[in-house]
mmCIF file of N, CA and C and ligand atoms in Angstrom:
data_model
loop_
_atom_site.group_PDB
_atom_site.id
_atom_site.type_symbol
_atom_site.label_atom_id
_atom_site.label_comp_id
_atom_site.label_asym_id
_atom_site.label_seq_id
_atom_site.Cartn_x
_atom_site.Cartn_y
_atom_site.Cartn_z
ATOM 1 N N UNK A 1 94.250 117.088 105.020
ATOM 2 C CA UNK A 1 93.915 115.683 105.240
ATOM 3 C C UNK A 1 93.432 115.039 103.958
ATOM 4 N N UNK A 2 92.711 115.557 102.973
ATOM 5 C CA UNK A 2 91.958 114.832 102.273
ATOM 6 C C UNK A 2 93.157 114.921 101.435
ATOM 7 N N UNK A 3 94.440 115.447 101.155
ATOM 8 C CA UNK A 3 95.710 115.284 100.085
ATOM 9 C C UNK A 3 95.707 113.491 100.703
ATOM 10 N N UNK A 4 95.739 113.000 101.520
ATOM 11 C CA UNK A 4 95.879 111.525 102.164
ATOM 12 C C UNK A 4 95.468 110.567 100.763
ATOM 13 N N UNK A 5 94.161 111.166 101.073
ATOM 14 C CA UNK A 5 92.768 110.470 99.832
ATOM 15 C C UNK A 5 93.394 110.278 98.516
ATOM 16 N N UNK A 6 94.015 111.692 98.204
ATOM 17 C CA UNK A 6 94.431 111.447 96.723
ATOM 18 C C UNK A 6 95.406 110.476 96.599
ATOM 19 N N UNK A 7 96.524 109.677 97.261
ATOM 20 C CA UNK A 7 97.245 108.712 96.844
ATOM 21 C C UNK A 7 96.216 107.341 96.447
ATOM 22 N N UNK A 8 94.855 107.621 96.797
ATOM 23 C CA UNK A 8 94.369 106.100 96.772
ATOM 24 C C UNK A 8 93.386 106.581 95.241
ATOM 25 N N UNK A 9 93.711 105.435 94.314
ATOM 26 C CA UNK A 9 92.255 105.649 93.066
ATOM 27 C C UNK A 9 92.170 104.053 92.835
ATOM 28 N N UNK A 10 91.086 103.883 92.817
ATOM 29 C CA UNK A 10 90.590 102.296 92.518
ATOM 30 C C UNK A 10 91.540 102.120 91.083
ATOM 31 N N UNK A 11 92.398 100.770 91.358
ATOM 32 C CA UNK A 11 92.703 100.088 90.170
ATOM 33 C C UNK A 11 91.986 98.892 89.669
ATOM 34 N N UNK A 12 91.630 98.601 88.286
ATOM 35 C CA UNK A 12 90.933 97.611 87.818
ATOM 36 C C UNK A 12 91.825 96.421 87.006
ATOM 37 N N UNK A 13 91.809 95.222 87.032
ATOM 38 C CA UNK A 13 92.558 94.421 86.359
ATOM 39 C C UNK A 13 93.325 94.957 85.249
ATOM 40 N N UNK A 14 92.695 95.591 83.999
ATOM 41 C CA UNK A 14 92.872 95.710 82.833
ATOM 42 C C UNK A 14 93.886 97.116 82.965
ATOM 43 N N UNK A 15 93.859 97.801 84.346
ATOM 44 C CA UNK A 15 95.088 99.185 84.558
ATOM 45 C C UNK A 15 95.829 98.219 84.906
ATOM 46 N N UNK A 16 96.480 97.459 85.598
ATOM 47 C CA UNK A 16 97.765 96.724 86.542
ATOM 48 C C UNK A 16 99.279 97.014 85.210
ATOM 49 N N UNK A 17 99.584 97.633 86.167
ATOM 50 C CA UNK A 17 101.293 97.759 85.363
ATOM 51 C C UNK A 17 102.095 97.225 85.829
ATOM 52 N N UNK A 18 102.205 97.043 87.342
ATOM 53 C CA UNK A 18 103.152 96.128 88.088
ATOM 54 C C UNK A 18 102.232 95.327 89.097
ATOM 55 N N UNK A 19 102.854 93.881 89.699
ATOM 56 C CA UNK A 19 101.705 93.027 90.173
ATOM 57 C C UNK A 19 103.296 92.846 91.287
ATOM 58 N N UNK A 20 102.809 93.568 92.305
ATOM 59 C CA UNK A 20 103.546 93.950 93.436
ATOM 60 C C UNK A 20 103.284 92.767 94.683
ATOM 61 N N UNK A 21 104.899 91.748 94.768
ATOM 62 C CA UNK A 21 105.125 90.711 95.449
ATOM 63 C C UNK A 21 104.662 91.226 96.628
ATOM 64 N N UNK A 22 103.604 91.306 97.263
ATOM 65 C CA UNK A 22 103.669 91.636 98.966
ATOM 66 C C UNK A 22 103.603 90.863 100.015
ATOM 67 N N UNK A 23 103.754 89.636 100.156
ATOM 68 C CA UNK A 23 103.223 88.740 101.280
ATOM 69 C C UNK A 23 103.062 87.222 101.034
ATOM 70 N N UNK A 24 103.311 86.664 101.957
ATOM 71 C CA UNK A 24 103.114 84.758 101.547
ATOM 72 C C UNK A 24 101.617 84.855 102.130
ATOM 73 N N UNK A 25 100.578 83.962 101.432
ATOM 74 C CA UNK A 25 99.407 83.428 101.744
ATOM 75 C C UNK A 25 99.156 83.947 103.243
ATOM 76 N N UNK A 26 100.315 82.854 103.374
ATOM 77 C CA UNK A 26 100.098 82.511 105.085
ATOM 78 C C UNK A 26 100.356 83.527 106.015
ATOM 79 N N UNK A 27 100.899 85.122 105.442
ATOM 80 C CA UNK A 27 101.162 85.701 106.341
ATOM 81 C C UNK A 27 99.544 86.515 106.901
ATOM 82 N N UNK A 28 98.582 86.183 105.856
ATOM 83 C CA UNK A 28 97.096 87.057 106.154
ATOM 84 C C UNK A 28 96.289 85.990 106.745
ATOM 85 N N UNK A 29 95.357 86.661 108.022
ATOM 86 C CA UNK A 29 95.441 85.421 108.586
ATOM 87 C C UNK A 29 93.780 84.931 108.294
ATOM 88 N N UNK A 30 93.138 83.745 108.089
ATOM 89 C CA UNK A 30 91.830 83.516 107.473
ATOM 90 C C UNK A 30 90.974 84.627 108.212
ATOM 91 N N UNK A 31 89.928 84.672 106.996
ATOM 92 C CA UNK A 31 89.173 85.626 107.403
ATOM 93 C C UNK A 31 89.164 86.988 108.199
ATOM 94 N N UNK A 32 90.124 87.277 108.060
ATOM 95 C CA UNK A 32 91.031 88.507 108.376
ATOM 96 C C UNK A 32 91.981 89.389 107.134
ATOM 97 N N UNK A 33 92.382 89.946 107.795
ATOM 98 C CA UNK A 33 93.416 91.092 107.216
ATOM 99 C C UNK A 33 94.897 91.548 107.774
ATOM 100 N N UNK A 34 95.442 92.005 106.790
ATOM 101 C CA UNK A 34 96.892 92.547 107.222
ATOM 102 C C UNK A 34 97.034 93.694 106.497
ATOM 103 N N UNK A 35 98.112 94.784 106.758
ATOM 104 C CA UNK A 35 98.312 95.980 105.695
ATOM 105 C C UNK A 35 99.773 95.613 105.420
ATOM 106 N N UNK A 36 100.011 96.371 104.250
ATOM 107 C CA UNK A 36 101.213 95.915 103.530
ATOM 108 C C UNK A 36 101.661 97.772 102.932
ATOM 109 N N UNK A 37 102.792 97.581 102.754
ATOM 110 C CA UNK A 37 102.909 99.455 102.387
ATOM 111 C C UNK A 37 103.548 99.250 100.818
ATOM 112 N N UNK A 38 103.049 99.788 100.459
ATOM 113 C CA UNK A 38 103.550 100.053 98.430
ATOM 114 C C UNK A 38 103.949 101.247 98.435
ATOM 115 N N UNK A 39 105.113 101.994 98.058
ATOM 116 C CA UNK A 39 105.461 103.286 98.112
ATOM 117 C C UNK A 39 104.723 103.874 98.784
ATOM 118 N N UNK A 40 103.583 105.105 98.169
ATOM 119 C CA UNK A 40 103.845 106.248 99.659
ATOM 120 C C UNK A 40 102.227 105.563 100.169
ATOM 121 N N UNK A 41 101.839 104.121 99.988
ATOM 122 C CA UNK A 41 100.231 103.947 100.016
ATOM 123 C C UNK A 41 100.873 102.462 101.201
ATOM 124 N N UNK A 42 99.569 102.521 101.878
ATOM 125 C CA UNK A 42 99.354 101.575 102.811
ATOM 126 C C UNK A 42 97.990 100.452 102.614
ATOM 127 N N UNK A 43 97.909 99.449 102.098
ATOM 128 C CA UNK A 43 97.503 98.803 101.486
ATOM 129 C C UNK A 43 96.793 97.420 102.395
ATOM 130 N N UNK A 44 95.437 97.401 102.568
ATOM 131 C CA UNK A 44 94.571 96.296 103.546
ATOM 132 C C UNK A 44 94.576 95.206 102.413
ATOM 133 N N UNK A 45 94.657 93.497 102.983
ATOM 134 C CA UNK A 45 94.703 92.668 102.362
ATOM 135 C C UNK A 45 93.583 91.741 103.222
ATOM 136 N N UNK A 46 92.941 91.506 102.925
ATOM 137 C CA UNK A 46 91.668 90.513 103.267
ATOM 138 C C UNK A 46 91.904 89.419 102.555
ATOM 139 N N UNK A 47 92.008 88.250 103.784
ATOM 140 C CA UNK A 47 91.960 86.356 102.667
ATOM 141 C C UNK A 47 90.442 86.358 103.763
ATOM 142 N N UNK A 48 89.289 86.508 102.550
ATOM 143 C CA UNK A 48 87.810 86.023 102.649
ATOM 144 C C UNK A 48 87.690 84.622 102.743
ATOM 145 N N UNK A 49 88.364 83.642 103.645
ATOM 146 C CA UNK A 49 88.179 82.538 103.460
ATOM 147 C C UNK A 49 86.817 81.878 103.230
ATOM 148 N N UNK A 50 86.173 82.039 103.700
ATOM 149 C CA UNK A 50 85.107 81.592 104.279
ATOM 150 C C UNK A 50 84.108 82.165 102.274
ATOM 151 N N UNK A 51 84.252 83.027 101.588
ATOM 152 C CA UNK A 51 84.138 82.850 100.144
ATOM 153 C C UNK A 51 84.849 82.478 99.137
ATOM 154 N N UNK A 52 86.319 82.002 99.733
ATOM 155 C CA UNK A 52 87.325 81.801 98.823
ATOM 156 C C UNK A 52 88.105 82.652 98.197
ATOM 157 N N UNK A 53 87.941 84.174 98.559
ATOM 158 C CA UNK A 53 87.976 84.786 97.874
ATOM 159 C C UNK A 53 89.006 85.739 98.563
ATOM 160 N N UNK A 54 89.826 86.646 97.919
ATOM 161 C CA UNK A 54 91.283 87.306 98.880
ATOM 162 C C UNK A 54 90.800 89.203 97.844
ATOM 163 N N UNK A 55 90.807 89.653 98.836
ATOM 164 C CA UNK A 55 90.515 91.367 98.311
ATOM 165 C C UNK A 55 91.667 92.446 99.051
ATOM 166 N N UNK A 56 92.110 93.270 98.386
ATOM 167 C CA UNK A 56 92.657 94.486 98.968
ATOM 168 C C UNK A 56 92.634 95.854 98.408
ATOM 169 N N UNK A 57 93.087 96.447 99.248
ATOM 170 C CA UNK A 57 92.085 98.235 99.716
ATOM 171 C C UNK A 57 92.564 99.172 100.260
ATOM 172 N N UNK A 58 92.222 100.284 100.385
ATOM 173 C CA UNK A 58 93.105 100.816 100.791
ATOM 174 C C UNK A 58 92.832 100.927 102.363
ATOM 175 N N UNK A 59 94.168 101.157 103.153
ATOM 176 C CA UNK A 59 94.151 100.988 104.576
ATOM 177 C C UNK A 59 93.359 102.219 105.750
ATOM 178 N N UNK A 60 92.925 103.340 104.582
ATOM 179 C CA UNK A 60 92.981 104.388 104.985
ATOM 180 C C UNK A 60 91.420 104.426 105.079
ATOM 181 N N UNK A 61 90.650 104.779 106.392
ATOM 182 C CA UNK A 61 89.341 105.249 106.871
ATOM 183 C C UNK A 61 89.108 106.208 106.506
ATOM 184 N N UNK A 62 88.127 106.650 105.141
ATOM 185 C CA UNK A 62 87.440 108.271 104.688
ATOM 186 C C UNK A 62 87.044 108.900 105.847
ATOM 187 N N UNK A 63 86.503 108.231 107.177
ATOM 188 C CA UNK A 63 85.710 109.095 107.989
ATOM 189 C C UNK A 63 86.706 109.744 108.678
ATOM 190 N N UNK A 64 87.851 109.204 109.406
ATOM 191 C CA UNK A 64 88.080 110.172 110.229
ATOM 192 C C UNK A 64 89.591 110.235 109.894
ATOM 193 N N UNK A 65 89.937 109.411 108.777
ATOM 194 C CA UNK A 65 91.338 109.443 108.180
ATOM 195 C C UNK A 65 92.950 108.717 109.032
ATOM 196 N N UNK A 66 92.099 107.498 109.376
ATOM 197 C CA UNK A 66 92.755 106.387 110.106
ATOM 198 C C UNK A 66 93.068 105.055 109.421
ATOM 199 N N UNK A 67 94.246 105.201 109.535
ATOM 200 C CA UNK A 67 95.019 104.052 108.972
ATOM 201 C C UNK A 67 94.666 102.345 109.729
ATOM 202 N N UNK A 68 93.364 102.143 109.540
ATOM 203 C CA UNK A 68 92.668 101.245 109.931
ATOM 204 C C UNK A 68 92.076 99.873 109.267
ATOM 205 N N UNK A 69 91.632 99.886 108.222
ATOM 206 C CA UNK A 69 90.438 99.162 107.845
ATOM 207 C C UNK A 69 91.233 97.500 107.596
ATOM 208 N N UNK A 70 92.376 97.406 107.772
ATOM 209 C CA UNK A 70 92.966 96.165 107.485
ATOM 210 C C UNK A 70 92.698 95.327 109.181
ATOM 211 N N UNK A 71 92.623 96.197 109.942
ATOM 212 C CA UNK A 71 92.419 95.842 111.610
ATOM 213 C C UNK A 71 90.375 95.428 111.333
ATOM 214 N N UNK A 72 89.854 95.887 110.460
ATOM 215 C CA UNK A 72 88.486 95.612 110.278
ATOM 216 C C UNK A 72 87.686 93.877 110.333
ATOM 217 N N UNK A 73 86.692 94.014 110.918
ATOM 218 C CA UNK A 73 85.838 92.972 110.454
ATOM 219 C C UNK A 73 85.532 92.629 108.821
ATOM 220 N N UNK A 74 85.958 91.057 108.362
ATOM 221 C CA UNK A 74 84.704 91.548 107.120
ATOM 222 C C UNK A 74 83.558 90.869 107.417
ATOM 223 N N UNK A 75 82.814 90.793 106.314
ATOM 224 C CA UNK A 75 81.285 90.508 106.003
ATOM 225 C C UNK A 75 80.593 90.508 105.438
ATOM 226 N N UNK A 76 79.092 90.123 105.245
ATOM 227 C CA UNK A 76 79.020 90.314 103.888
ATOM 228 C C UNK A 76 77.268 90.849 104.170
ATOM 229 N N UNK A 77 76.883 91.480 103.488
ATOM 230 C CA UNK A 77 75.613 92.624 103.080
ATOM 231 C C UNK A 77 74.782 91.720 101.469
ATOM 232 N N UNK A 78 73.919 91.685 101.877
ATOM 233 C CA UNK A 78 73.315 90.897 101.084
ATOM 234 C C UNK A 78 73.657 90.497 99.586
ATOM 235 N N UNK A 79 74.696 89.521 100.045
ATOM 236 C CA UNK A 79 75.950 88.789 99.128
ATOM 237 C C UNK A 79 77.301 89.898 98.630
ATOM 238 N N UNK A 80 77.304 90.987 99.046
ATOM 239 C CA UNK A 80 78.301 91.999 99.005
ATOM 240 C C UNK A 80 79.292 92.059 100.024
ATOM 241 N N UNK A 81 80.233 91.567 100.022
ATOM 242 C CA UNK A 81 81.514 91.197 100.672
ATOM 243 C C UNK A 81 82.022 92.418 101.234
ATOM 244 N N UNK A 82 82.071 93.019 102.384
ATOM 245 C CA UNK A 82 82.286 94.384 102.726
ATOM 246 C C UNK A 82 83.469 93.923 104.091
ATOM 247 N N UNK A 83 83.596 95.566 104.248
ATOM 248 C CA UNK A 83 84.653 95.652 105.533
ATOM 249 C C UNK A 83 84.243 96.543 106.607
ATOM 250 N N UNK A 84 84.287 96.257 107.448
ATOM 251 C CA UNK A 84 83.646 97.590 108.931
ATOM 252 C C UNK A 84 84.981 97.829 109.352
ATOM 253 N N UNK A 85 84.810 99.279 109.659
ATOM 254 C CA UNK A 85 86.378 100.032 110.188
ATOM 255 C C UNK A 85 86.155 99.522 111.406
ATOM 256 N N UNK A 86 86.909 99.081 112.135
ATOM 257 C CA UNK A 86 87.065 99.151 113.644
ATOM 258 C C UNK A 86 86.932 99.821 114.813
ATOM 259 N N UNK A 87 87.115 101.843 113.985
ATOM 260 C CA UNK A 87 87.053 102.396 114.715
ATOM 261 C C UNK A 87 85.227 103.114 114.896
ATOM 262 N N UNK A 88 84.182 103.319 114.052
ATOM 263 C CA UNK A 88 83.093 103.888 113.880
ATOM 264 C C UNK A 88 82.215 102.856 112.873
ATOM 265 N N UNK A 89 82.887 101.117 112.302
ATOM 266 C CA UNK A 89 81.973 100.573 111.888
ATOM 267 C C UNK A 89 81.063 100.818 110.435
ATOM 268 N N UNK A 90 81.997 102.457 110.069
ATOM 269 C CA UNK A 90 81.331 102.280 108.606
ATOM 270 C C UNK A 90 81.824 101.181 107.896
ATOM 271 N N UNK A 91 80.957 100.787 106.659
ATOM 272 C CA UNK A 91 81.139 99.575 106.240
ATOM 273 C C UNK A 91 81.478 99.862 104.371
ATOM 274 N N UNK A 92 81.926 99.317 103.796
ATOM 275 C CA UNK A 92 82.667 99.431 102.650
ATOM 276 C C UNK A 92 82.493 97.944 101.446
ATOM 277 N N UNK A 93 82.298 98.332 100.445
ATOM 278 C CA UNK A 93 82.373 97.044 99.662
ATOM 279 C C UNK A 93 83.769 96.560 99.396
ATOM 280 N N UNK A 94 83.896 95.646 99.500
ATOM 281 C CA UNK A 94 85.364 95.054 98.812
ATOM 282 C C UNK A 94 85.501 95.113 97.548
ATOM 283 N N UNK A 95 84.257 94.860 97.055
ATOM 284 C CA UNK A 95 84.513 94.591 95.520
ATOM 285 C C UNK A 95 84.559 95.918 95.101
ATOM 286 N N UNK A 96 83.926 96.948 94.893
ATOM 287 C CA UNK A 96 83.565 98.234 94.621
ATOM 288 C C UNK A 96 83.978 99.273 95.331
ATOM 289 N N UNK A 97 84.293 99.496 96.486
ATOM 290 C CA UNK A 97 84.795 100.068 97.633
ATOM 291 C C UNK A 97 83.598 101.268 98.065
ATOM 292 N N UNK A 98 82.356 101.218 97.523
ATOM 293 C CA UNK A 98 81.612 101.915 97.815
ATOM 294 C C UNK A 98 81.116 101.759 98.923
ATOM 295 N N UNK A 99 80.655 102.767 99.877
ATOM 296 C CA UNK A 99 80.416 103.150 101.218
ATOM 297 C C UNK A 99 79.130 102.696 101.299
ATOM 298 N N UNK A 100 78.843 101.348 102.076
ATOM 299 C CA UNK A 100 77.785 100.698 102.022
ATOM 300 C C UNK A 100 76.172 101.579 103.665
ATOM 301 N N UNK A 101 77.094 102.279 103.911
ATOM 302 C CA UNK A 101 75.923 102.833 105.054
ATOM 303 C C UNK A 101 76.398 104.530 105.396
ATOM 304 N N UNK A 102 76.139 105.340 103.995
ATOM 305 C CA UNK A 102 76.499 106.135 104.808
ATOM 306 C C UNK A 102 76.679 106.760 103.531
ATOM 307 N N UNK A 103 77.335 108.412 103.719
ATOM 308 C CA UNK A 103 77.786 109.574 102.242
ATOM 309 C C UNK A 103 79.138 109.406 102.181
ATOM 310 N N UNK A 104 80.027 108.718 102.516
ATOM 311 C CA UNK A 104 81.411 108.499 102.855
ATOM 312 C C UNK A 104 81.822 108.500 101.293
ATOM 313 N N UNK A 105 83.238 109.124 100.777
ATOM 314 C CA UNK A 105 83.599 108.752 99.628
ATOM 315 C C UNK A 105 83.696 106.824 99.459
ATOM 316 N N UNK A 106 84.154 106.586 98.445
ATOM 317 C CA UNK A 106 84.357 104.768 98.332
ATOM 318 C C UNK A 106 85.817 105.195 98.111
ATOM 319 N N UNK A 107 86.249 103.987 98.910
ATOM 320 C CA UNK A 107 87.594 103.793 99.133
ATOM 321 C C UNK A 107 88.141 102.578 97.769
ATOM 322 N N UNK A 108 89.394 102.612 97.515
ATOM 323 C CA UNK A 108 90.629 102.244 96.343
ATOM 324 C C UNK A 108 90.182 101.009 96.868
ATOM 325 N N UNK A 109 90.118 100.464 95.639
ATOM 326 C CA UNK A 109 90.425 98.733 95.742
ATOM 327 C C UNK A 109 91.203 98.213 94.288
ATOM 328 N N UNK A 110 92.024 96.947 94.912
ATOM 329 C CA UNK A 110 93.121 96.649 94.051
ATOM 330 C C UNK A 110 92.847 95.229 94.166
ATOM 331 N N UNK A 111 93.011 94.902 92.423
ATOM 332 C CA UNK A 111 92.967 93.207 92.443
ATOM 333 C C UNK A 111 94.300 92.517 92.922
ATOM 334 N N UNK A 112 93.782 91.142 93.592
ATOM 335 C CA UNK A 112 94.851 90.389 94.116
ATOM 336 C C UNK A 112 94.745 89.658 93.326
ATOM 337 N N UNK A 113 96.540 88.626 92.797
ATOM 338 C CA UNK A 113 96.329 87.449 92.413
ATOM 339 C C UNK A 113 97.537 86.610 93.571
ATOM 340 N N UNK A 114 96.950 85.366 93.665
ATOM 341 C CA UNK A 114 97.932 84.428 94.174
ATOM 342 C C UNK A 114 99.055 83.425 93.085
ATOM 343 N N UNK A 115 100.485 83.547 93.280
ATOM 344 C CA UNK A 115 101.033 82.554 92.560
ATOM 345 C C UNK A 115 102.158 81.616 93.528
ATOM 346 N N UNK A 116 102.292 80.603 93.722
ATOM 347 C CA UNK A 116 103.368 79.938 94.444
ATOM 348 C C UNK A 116 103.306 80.381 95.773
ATOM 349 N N UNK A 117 102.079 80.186 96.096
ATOM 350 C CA UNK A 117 101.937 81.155 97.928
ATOM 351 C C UNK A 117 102.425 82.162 98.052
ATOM 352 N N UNK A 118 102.272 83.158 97.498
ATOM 353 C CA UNK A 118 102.573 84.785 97.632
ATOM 354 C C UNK A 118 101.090 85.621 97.254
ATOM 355 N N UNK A 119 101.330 86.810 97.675
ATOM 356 C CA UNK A 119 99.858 87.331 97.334
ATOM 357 C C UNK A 119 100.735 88.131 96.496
ATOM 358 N N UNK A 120 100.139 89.113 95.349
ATOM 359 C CA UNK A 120 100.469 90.267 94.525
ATOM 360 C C UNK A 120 99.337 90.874 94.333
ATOM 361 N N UNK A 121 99.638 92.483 95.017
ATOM 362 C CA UNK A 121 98.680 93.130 94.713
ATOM 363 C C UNK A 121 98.820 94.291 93.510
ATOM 364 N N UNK A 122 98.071 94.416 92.274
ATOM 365 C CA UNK A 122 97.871 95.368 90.980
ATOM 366 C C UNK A 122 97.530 96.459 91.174
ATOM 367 N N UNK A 123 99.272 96.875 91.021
ATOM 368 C CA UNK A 123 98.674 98.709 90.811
ATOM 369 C C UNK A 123 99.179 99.577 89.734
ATOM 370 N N UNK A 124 98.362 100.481 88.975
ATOM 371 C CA UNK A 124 98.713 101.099 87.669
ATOM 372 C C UNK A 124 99.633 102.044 87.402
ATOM 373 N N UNK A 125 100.846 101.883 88.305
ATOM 374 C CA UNK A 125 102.023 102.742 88.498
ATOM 375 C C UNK A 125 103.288 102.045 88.605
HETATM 376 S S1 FES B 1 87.455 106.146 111.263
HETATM 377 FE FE1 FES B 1 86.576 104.518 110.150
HETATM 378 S S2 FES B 1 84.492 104.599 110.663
HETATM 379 FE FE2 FES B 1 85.350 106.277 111.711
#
């Protein structure tokens, strides 16, 4: 199970090698999420309306290894923009992907940019 884990490693702006067309704006729905699949990775897209702000992650739950967290609530932890799995509610930073309640590894996060109503999400491969 944890071979799962290894497809996901946090990418940072300054890694992005390809800025991967995945989705029109409009297909994520406010303040919500959708998953999108990039080769062998399954990929959560959050439009944070409500901060302006659009984050994505990886789709995959450390706890029990469920292809979930795009089905998640977000929210935010004292100004830390996070995600609760759906299924057990651990909670996750968006920005950092660190495991905000709990010993859970921190989950992959990938910068989004928007151009011409499309989302593209940056990954270093
Ligand atoms: S599977 Fe995500 S919190 Fe349990």
């Amino acid at each position: 199970m944890d071979t799962l884990l290894q497809h996901y490693n946090p990418v940072s702006t300054n890694q992005v090698k390809t800025w991967f067309k995945a989705c029109l704006e409009k297909d994520i729905p406010e303040n919500g999420g959708a998953c999108i699949k990039y080769q062998n990775k399954q990929i959560a897209i959050f439009n944070y309306k409500r901060k302006q702000k659009w984050y994505a992650c990886q789709n995959l739950c450390p706890h029990k290894m469920e292809m979930v967290l795009s089905r998640g609530m977000i929210g935010d932890t004292e100004g830390i923009p996070k995600i609760a799995c759906p299924m057990h509610k651990k909670t996750f930073s968006l920005e950092t992907g660190e495991n905000l309640n709990g010993d859970l590894p921190s989950i992959a996060t990938f910068p989004v940019k928007l151009e011409n109503g499309f989302v593209y999400i940056g990954f270093s491969e």
